[in-house]
Coordinates of C-alpha atoms in Angstrom, one line a residue:
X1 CA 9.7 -7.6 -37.0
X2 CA 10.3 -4.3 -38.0
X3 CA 7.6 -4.3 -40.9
X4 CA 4.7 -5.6 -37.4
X5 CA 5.8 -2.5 -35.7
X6 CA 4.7 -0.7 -38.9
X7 CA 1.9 -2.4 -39.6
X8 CA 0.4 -2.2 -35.8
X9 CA 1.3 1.5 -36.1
X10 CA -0.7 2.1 -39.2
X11 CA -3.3 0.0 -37.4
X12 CA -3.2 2.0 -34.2
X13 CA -3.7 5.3 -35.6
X14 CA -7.5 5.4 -35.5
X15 CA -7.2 4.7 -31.5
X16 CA -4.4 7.8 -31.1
X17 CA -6.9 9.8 -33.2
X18 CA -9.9 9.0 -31.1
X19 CA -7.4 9.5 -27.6
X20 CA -6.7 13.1 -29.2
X21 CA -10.2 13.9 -30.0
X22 CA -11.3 12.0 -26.6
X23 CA -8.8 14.2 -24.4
X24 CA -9.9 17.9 -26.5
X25 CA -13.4 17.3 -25.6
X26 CA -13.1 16.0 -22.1
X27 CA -10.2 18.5 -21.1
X28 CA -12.5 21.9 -19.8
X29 CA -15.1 19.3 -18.2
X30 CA -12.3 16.8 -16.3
X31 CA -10.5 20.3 -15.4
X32 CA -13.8 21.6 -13.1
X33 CA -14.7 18.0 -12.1
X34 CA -11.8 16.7 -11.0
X35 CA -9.8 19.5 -9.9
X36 CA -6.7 19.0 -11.5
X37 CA -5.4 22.4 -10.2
X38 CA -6.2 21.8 -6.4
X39 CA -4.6 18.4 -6.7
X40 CA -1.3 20.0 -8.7
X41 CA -1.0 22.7 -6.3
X42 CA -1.3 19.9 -3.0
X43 CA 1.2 17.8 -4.5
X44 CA 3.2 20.9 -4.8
X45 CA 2.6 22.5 -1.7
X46 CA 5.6 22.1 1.1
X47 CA 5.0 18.8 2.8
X48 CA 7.4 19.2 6.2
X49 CA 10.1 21.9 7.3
X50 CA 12.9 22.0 10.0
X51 CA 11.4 23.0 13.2
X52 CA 14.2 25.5 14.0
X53 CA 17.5 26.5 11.8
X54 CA 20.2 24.2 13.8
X55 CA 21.7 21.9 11.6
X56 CA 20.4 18.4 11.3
X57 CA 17.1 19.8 13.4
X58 CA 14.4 17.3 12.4
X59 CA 11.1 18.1 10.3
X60 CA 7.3 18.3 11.6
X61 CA 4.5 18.3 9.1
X62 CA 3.1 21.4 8.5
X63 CA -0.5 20.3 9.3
X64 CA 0.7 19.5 12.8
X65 CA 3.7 21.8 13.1
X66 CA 3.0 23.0 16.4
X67 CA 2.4 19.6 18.0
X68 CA 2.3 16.5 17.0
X69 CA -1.2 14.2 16.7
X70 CA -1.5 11.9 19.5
X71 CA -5.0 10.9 19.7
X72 CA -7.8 9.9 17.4
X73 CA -11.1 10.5 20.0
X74 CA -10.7 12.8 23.1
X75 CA -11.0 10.4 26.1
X76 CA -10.1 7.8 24.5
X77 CA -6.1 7.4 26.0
X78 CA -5.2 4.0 26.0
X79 CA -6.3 0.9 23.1
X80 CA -9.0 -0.6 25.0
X81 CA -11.2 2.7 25.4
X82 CA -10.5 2.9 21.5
X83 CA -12.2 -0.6 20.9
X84 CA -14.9 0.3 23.2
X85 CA -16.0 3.6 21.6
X86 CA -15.6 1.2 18.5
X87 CA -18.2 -1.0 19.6
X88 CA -20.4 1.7 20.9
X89 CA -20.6 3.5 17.9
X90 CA -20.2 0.5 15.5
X91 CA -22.0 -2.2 17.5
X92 CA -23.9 -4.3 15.1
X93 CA -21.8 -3.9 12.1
X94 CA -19.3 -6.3 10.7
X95 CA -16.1 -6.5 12.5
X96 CA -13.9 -9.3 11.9
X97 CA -14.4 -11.9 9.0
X98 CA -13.0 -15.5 8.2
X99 CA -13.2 -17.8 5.3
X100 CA -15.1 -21.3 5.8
X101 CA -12.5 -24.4 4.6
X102 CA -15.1 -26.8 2.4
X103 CA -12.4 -29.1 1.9
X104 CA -8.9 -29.6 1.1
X105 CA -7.3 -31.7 -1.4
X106 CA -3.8 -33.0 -2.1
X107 CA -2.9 -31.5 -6.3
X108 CA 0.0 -33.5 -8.1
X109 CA 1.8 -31.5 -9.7
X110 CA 3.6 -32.6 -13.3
X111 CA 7.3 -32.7 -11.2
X112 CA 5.4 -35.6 -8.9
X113 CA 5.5 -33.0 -6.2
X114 CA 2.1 -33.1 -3.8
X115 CA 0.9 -29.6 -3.1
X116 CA -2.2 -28.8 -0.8
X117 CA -5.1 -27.2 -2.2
X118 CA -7.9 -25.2 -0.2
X119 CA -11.2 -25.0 -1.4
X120 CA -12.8 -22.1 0.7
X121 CA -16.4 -20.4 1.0
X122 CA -17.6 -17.1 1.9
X123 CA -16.1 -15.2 4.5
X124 CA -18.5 -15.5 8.3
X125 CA -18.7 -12.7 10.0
X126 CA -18.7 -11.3 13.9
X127 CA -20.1 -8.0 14.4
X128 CA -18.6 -5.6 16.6
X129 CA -20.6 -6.1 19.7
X130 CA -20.1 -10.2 19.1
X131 CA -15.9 -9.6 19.0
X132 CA -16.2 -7.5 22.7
X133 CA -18.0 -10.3 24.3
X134 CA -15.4 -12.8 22.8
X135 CA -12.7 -10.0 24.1
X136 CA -14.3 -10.3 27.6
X137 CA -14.8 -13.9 28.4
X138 CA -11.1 -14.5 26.5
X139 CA -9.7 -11.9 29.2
X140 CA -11.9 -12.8 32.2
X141 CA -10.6 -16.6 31.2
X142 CA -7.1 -15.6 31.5
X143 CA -7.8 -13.9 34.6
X144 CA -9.2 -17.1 35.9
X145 CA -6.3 -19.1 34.8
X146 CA -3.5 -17.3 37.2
X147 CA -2.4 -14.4 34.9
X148 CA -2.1 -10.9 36.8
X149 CA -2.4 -8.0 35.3
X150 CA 0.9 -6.0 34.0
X151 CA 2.2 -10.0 33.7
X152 CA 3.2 -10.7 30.0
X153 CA 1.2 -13.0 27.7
X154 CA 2.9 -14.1 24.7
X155 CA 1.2 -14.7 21.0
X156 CA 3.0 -17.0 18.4
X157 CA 0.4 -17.0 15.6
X158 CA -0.4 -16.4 12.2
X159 CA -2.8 -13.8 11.1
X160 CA -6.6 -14.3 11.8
X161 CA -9.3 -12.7 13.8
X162 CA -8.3 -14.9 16.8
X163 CA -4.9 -12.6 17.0
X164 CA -6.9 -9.5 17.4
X165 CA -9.0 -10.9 19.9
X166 CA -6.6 -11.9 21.6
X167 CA -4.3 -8.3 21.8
X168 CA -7.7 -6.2 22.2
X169 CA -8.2 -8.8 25.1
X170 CA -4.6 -8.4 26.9
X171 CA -5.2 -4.6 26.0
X172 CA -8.4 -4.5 28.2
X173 CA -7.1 -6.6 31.2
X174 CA -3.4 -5.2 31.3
X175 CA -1.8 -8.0 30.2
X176 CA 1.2 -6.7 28.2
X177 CA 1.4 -9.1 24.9
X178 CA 4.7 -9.9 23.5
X179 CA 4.5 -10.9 19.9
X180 CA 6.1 -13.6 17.8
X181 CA 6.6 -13.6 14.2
X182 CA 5.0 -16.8 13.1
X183 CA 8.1 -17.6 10.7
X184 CA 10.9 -17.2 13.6
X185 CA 13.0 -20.2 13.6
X186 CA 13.2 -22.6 17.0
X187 CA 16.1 -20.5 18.5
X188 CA 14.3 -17.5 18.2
X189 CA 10.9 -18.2 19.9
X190 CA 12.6 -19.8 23.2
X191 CA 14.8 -16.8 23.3
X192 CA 12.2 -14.3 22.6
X193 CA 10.0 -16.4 25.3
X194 CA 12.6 -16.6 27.8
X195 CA 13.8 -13.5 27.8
X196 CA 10.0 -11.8 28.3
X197 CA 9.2 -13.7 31.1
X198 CA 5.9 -14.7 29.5
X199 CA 3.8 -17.4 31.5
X200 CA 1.0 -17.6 29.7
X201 CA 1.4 -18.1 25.7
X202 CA -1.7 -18.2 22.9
X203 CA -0.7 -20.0 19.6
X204 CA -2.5 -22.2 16.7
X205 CA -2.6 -26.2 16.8
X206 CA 0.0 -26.5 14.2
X207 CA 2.5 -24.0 15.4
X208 CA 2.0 -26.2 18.7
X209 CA 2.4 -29.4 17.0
X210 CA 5.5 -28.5 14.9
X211 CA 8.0 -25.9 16.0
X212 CA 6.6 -25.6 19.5
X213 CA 7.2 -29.0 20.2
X214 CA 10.8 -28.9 20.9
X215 CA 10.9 -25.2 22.1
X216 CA 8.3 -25.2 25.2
X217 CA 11.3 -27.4 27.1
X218 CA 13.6 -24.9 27.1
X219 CA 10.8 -22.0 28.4
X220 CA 11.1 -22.3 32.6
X221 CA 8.3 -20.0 32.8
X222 CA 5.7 -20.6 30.4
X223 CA 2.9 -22.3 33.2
X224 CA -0.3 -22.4 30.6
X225 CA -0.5 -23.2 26.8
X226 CA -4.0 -21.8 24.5
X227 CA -3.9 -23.2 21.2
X228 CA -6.7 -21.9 18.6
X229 CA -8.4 -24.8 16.9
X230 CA -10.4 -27.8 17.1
X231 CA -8.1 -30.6 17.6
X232 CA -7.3 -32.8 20.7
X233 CA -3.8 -32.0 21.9
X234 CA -1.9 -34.8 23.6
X235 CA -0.6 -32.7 26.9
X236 CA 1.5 -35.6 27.5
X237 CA 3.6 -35.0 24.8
X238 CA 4.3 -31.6 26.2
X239 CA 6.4 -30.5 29.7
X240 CA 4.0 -32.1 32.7
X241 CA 4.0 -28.5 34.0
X242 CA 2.3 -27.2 31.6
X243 CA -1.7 -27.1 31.3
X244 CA -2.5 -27.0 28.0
X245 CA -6.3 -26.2 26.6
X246 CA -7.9 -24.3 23.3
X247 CA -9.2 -20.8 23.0
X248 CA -12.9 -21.9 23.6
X249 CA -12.4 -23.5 26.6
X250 CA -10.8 -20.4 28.0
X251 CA -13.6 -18.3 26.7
X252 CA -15.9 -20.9 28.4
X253 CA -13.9 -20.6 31.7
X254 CA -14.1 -16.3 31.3
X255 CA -17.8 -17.1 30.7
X256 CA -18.6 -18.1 34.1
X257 CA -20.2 -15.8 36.5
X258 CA -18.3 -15.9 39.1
X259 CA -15.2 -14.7 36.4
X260 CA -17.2 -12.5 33.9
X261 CA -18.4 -10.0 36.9
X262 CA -15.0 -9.4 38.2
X263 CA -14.1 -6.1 36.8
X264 CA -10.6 -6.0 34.8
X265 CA -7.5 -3.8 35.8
X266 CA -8.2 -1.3 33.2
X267 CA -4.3 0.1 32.2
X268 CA -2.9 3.8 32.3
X269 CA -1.2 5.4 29.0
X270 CA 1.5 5.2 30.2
X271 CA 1.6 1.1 30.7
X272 CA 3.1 -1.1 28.8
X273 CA 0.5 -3.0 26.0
X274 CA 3.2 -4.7 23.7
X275 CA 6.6 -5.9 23.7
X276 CA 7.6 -6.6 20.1
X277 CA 9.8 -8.9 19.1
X278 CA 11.4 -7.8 15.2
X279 CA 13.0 -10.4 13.3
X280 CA 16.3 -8.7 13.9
X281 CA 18.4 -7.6 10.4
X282 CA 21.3 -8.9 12.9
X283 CA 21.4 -11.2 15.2
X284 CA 18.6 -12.4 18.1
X285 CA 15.8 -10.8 17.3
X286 CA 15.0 -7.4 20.2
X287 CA 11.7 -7.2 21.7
X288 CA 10.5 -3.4 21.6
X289 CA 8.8 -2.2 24.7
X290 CA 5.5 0.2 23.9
X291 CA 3.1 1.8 25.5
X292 CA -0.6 2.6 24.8
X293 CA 0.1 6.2 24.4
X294 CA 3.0 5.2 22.1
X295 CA 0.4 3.3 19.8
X296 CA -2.2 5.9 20.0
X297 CA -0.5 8.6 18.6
X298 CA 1.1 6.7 16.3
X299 CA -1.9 5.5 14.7
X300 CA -3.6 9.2 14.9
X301 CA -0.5 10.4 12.7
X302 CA -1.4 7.4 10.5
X303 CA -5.5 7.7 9.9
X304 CA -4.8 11.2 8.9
X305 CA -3.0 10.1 5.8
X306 CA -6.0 7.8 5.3
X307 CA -8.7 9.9 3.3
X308 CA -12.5 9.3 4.2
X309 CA -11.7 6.3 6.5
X310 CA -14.8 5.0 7.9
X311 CA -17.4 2.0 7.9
X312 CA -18.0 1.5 4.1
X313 CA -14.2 0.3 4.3
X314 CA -13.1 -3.3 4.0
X315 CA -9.5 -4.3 5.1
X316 CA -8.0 -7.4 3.7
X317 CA -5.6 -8.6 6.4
X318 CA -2.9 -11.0 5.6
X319 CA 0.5 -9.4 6.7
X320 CA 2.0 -11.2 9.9
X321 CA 0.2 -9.3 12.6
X322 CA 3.4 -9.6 14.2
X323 CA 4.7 -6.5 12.3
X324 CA 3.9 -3.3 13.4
X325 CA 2.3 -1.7 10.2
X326 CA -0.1 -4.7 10.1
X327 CA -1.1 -4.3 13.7
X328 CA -1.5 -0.7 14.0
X329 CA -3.0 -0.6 10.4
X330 CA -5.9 -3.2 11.9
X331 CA -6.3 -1.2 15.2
X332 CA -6.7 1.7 13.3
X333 CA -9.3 0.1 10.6
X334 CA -11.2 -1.2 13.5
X335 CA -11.1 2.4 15.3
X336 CA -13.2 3.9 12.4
X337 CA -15.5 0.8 11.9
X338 CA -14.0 -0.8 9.4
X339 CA -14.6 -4.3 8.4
X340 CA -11.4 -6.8 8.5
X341 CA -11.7 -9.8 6.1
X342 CA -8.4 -12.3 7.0
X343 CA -6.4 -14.0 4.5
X344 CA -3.1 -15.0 3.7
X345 CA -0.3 -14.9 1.0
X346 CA -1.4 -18.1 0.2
X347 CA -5.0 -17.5 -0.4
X348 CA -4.7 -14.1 -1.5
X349 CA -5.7 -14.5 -4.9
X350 CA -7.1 -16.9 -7.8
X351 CA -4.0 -17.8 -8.6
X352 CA -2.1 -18.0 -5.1
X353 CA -0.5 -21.2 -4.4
X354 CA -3.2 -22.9 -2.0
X355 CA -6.1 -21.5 -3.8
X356 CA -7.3 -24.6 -6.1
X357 CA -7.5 -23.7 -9.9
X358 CA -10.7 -22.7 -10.4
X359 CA -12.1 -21.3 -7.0
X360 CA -12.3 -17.8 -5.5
X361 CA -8.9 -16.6 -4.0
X362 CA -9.8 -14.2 -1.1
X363 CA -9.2 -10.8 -2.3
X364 CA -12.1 -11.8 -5.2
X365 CA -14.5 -13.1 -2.5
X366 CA -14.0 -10.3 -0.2
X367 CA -13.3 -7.3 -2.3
X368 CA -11.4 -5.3 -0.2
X369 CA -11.2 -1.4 -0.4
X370 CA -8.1 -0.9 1.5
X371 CA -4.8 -2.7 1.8
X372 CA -1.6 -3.0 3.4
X373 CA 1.6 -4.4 1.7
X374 CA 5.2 -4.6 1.4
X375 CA 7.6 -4.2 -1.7
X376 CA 8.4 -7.4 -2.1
X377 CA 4.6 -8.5 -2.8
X378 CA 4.2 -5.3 -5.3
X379 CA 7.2 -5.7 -7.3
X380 CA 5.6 -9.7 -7.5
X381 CA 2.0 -8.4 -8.6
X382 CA 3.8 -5.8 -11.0
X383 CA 6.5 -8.7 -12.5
X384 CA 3.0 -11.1 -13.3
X385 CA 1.1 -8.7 -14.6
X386 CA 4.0 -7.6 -17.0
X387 CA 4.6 -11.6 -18.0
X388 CA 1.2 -11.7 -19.2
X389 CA 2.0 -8.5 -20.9
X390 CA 4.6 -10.1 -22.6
X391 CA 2.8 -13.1 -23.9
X392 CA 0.4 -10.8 -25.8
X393 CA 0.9 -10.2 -29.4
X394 CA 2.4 -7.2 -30.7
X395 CA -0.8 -5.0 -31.3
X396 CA -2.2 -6.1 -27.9
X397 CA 1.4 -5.1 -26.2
X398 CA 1.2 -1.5 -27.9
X399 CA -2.3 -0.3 -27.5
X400 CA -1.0 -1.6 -23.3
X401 CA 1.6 0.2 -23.4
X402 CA -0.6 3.4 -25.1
X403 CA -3.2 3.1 -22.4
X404 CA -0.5 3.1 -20.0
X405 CA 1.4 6.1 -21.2
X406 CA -1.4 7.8 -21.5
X407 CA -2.7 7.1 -18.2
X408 CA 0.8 8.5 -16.6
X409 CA 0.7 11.5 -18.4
X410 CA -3.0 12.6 -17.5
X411 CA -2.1 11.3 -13.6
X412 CA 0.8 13.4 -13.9
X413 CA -1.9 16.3 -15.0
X414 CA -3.9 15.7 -12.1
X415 CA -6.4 14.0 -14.3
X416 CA -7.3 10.5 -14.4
X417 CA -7.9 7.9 -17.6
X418 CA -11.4 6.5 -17.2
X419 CA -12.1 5.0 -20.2
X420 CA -8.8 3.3 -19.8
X421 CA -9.9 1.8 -16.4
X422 CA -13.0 0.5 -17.7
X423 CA -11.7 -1.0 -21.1
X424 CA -8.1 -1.8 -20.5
X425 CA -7.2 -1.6 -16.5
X426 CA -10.2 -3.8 -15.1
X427 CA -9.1 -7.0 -15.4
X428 CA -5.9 -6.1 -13.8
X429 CA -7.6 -4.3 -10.8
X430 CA -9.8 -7.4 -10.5
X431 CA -6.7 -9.4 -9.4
X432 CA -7.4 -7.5 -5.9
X433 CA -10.7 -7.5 -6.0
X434 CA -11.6 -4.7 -8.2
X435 CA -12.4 -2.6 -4.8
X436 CA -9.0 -1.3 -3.8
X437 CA -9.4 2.6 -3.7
X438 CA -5.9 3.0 -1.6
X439 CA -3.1 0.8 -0.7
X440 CA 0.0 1.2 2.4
X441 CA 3.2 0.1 1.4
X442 CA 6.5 -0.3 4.4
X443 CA 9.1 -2.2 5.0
X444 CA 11.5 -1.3 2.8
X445 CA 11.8 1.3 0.3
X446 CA 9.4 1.0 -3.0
X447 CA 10.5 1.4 -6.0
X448 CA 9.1 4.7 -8.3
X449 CA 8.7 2.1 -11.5
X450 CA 6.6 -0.2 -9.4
X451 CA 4.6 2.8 -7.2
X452 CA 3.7 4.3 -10.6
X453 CA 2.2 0.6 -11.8
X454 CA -0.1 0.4 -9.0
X455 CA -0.9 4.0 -9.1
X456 CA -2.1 3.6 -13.0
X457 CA -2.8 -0.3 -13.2
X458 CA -4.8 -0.7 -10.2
X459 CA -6.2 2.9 -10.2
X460 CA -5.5 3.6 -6.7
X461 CA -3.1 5.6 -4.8
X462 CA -0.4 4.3 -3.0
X463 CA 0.5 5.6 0.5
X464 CA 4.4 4.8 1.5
X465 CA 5.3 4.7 5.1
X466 CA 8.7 5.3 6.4
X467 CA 9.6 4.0 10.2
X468 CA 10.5 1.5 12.5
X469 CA 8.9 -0.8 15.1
X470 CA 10.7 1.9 17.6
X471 CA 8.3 4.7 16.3
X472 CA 5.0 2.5 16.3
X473 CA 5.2 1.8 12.7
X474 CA 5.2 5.0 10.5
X475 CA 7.3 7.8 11.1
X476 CA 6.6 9.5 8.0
X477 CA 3.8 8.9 5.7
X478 CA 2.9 10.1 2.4
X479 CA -0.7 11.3 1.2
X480 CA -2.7 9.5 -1.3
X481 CA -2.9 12.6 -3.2
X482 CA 0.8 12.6 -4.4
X483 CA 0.4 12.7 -8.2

């Protein structure tokens, strides 16, 4: 073993000779180009301070130390204006984006166990102007169904473009939406339902066919049942007071005339637009009451820390929506024209556990520019990417581990490593896409060893945001350009 070591060093010396002779000439051009210095000296530069000398007095960015941000567009005060100025501005560009399902096929595996397997197409597309006039009939719809404004709605759904129709709808018409994690248990969602006061409640066909099924008996309240999807739902296997219909037919409903020109209760900044239910560290989980003006400033605070945000972007959205840095990071996408591509952490990527070997996970179809994620899903990328790491042979493993050295080191500088990108990094940064230019990480604390991976691996910074669902997501945010 010891005599490979010294054989793959012998080997390697022509590479360090051509990194040393690589760097020399590079250095005064990279230096004026790039501007290491300016990027040193932000990374440097004092971040926050104490706002006065009392003990334990709390810090305020110095880019905002005199007042906080609390608004992205002048006028625009509570989340429905911001979709409308949205649409205005962005009208016939792509808005929200889902995968077609070809087919799906039943994969059995060498332990006898039958997994699913999804074979999906290109992503479809509504435009901006096409998602308000879902927003409108969808609202006008529930309007015509019984549900008065500053009433709560409830949503117990995964993550798709349906979700955010539905909250920019409840956002337009007052309806303050309460929101479900997807993966709460039985217990949770009739306690979380119960204790809103939600009548009305928006979900998927499966959520309604599985855990729903023994939960909407205990929910006294709940009077009307939308589930998203194209299947026939037997209402008399559900409570007789309950009317239960899909998402088109509502929309169909808002659609009529007679709804459509009745003019919505348009809400105040200071109304409620979401009661959030966390999945509770302890205990039940607590719904967390916030208002538009809450959201709002929150997400100003947030787009700040988001460099040259604006329609060239592509959002991959997979996160539960559910979760407050998903939600705000969408709202705040779709504020600047983004695009929003949905996926899942099953689809994400070629090798993601639906995704049938061989076809196109979604981060490869839809090449996403920006991100949101959560330790637990870096640490995952980082521990298969350093797997396959470990299967290469010892001169492959060295000139990885030389490339990635010498990556940190000219990052570190304020420099970047190129020709390591294109030769060495690609294939890795391909596994998102090969698009990402800047990822959001929160939930829990990141590590520095894993941080430092994406930073060099996937050649993108990553932004890590510290808060709670109390604060509207992010209390604290770092900038991308933290070397």
């Amino acid at each position: 073993m010891r005599l490979n070591s010294k054989l793959c060093s012998f080997v390697l010396l022509p590479v360090y000779f051509f990194m040393f002779v690589y760097s020399a000439l590079t250095f005064i051009p990279w230096y004026f180009l790039t501007n290491a210095k300016k990027k040193i000296e932000m990374a440097k530069q004092v971040k926050a301070k104490p706002v006065s000398d009392k003990p334990g007095s709390p810090y305020r960015a110095v880019s905002h130390f005199e007042s906080l941000a609390t608004i992205d567009f002048p006028g625009a005060d509570t989340l429905d204006k911001l979709f409308e100025h949205s649409v205005t501005k962005f009208g016939k560009r792509d808005c929200l984006g889902t995968r077609e399902l070809l087919s799906e096929e039943n994969e059995k595996q060498p332990n006898g166990k039958v997994f699913q397997k999804l074979i999906l197409g290109e992503y479809s597309w509504l435009s901006y102007e096409e998602v308000s006039l879902r927003v409108d009939r969808f609202g006008s719809g529930l309007s015509a169904l019984g549900l008065k404004p500053k009433s709560t709605i409830a949503i117990f759904c995964e993550t798709r473009a349906e979700w955010m129709i539905t909250a920019q709808a409840c956002f337009k018409y007052n309806f303050p939406l309460v929101t479900l994690y997807a993966t709460l248990g039985e217990e949770a969602v009739a306690y979380g339902l119960s204790e809103s006061g939600a009548t009305h409640l928006v979900t998927s066909s499966e959520l309604l066919e599985t855990k729903l099924k023994n939960v909407l008996p205990q929910v006294t309240d709940l009077t009307h049942v939308i589930y998203i999807g194209k299947k026939n739902i037997k209402s008399s296997e559900y409570p007789a007071q309950l009317e239960i219909q899909n998402m088109e037919a509502v929309e169909e409903l808002g659609a009529r005339p007679e709804n459509l020109e009745k003019p919505p209760s348009r809400p105040l900044p200071t109304d409620l637009a979401v009661v959030m239910y966390t999945s509770g560290s302890t205990g039940r989980p607590k719904g967390v009451m916030m208002i538009h003006s809450n959201l709002i400033a929150g997400m100003a605070g947030q787009c700040e820390r988001i460099p040259g945000l604006g329609p060239k972007d592509t959002y991959i959205g997979y996160l539960p929506l559910a979760h407050v840095l998903e939600m705000t990071a969408e709202i705040s996408c779709l504020t600047y024209g983004c695009r929003i591509g949905y996926s899942s952490p099953l689809t994400l990527s070629d090798q993601s556990s639906k995704i049938k070997k061989g076809s196109k996970g979604d981060c490869t179809v839809l090449r996403p520019t920006l991100m949101a994620a959560v330790p637990e899903i870096m640490d995952r990328i980082y521990k298969n990417v350093m797997s396959k790491v470990q299967e290469m042979n010892v001169f492959q493993r060295t000139l990885f581990k030389l490339a990635y050295d010498y990556k940190l080191e000219q990052i570190k500088k304020g420099y970047d490593a190129p020709l390591c990108n294109v030769l060495l990094f690609k294939k890795v940064k391909a596994l998102l896409g090969g698009n990402v230019r800047m990822m959001l990480c929160g939930g829990a604390p990141l590590s520095p060893l894993t941080q430092r991976f994406m930073n060099i691996c996937f050649c993108c910074p990553v932004g890590q945001g510290y808060g709670l669902t109390e604060t509207c997501g992010a209390g604290t945010i770092t900038e991308g350009n933290v070397v």
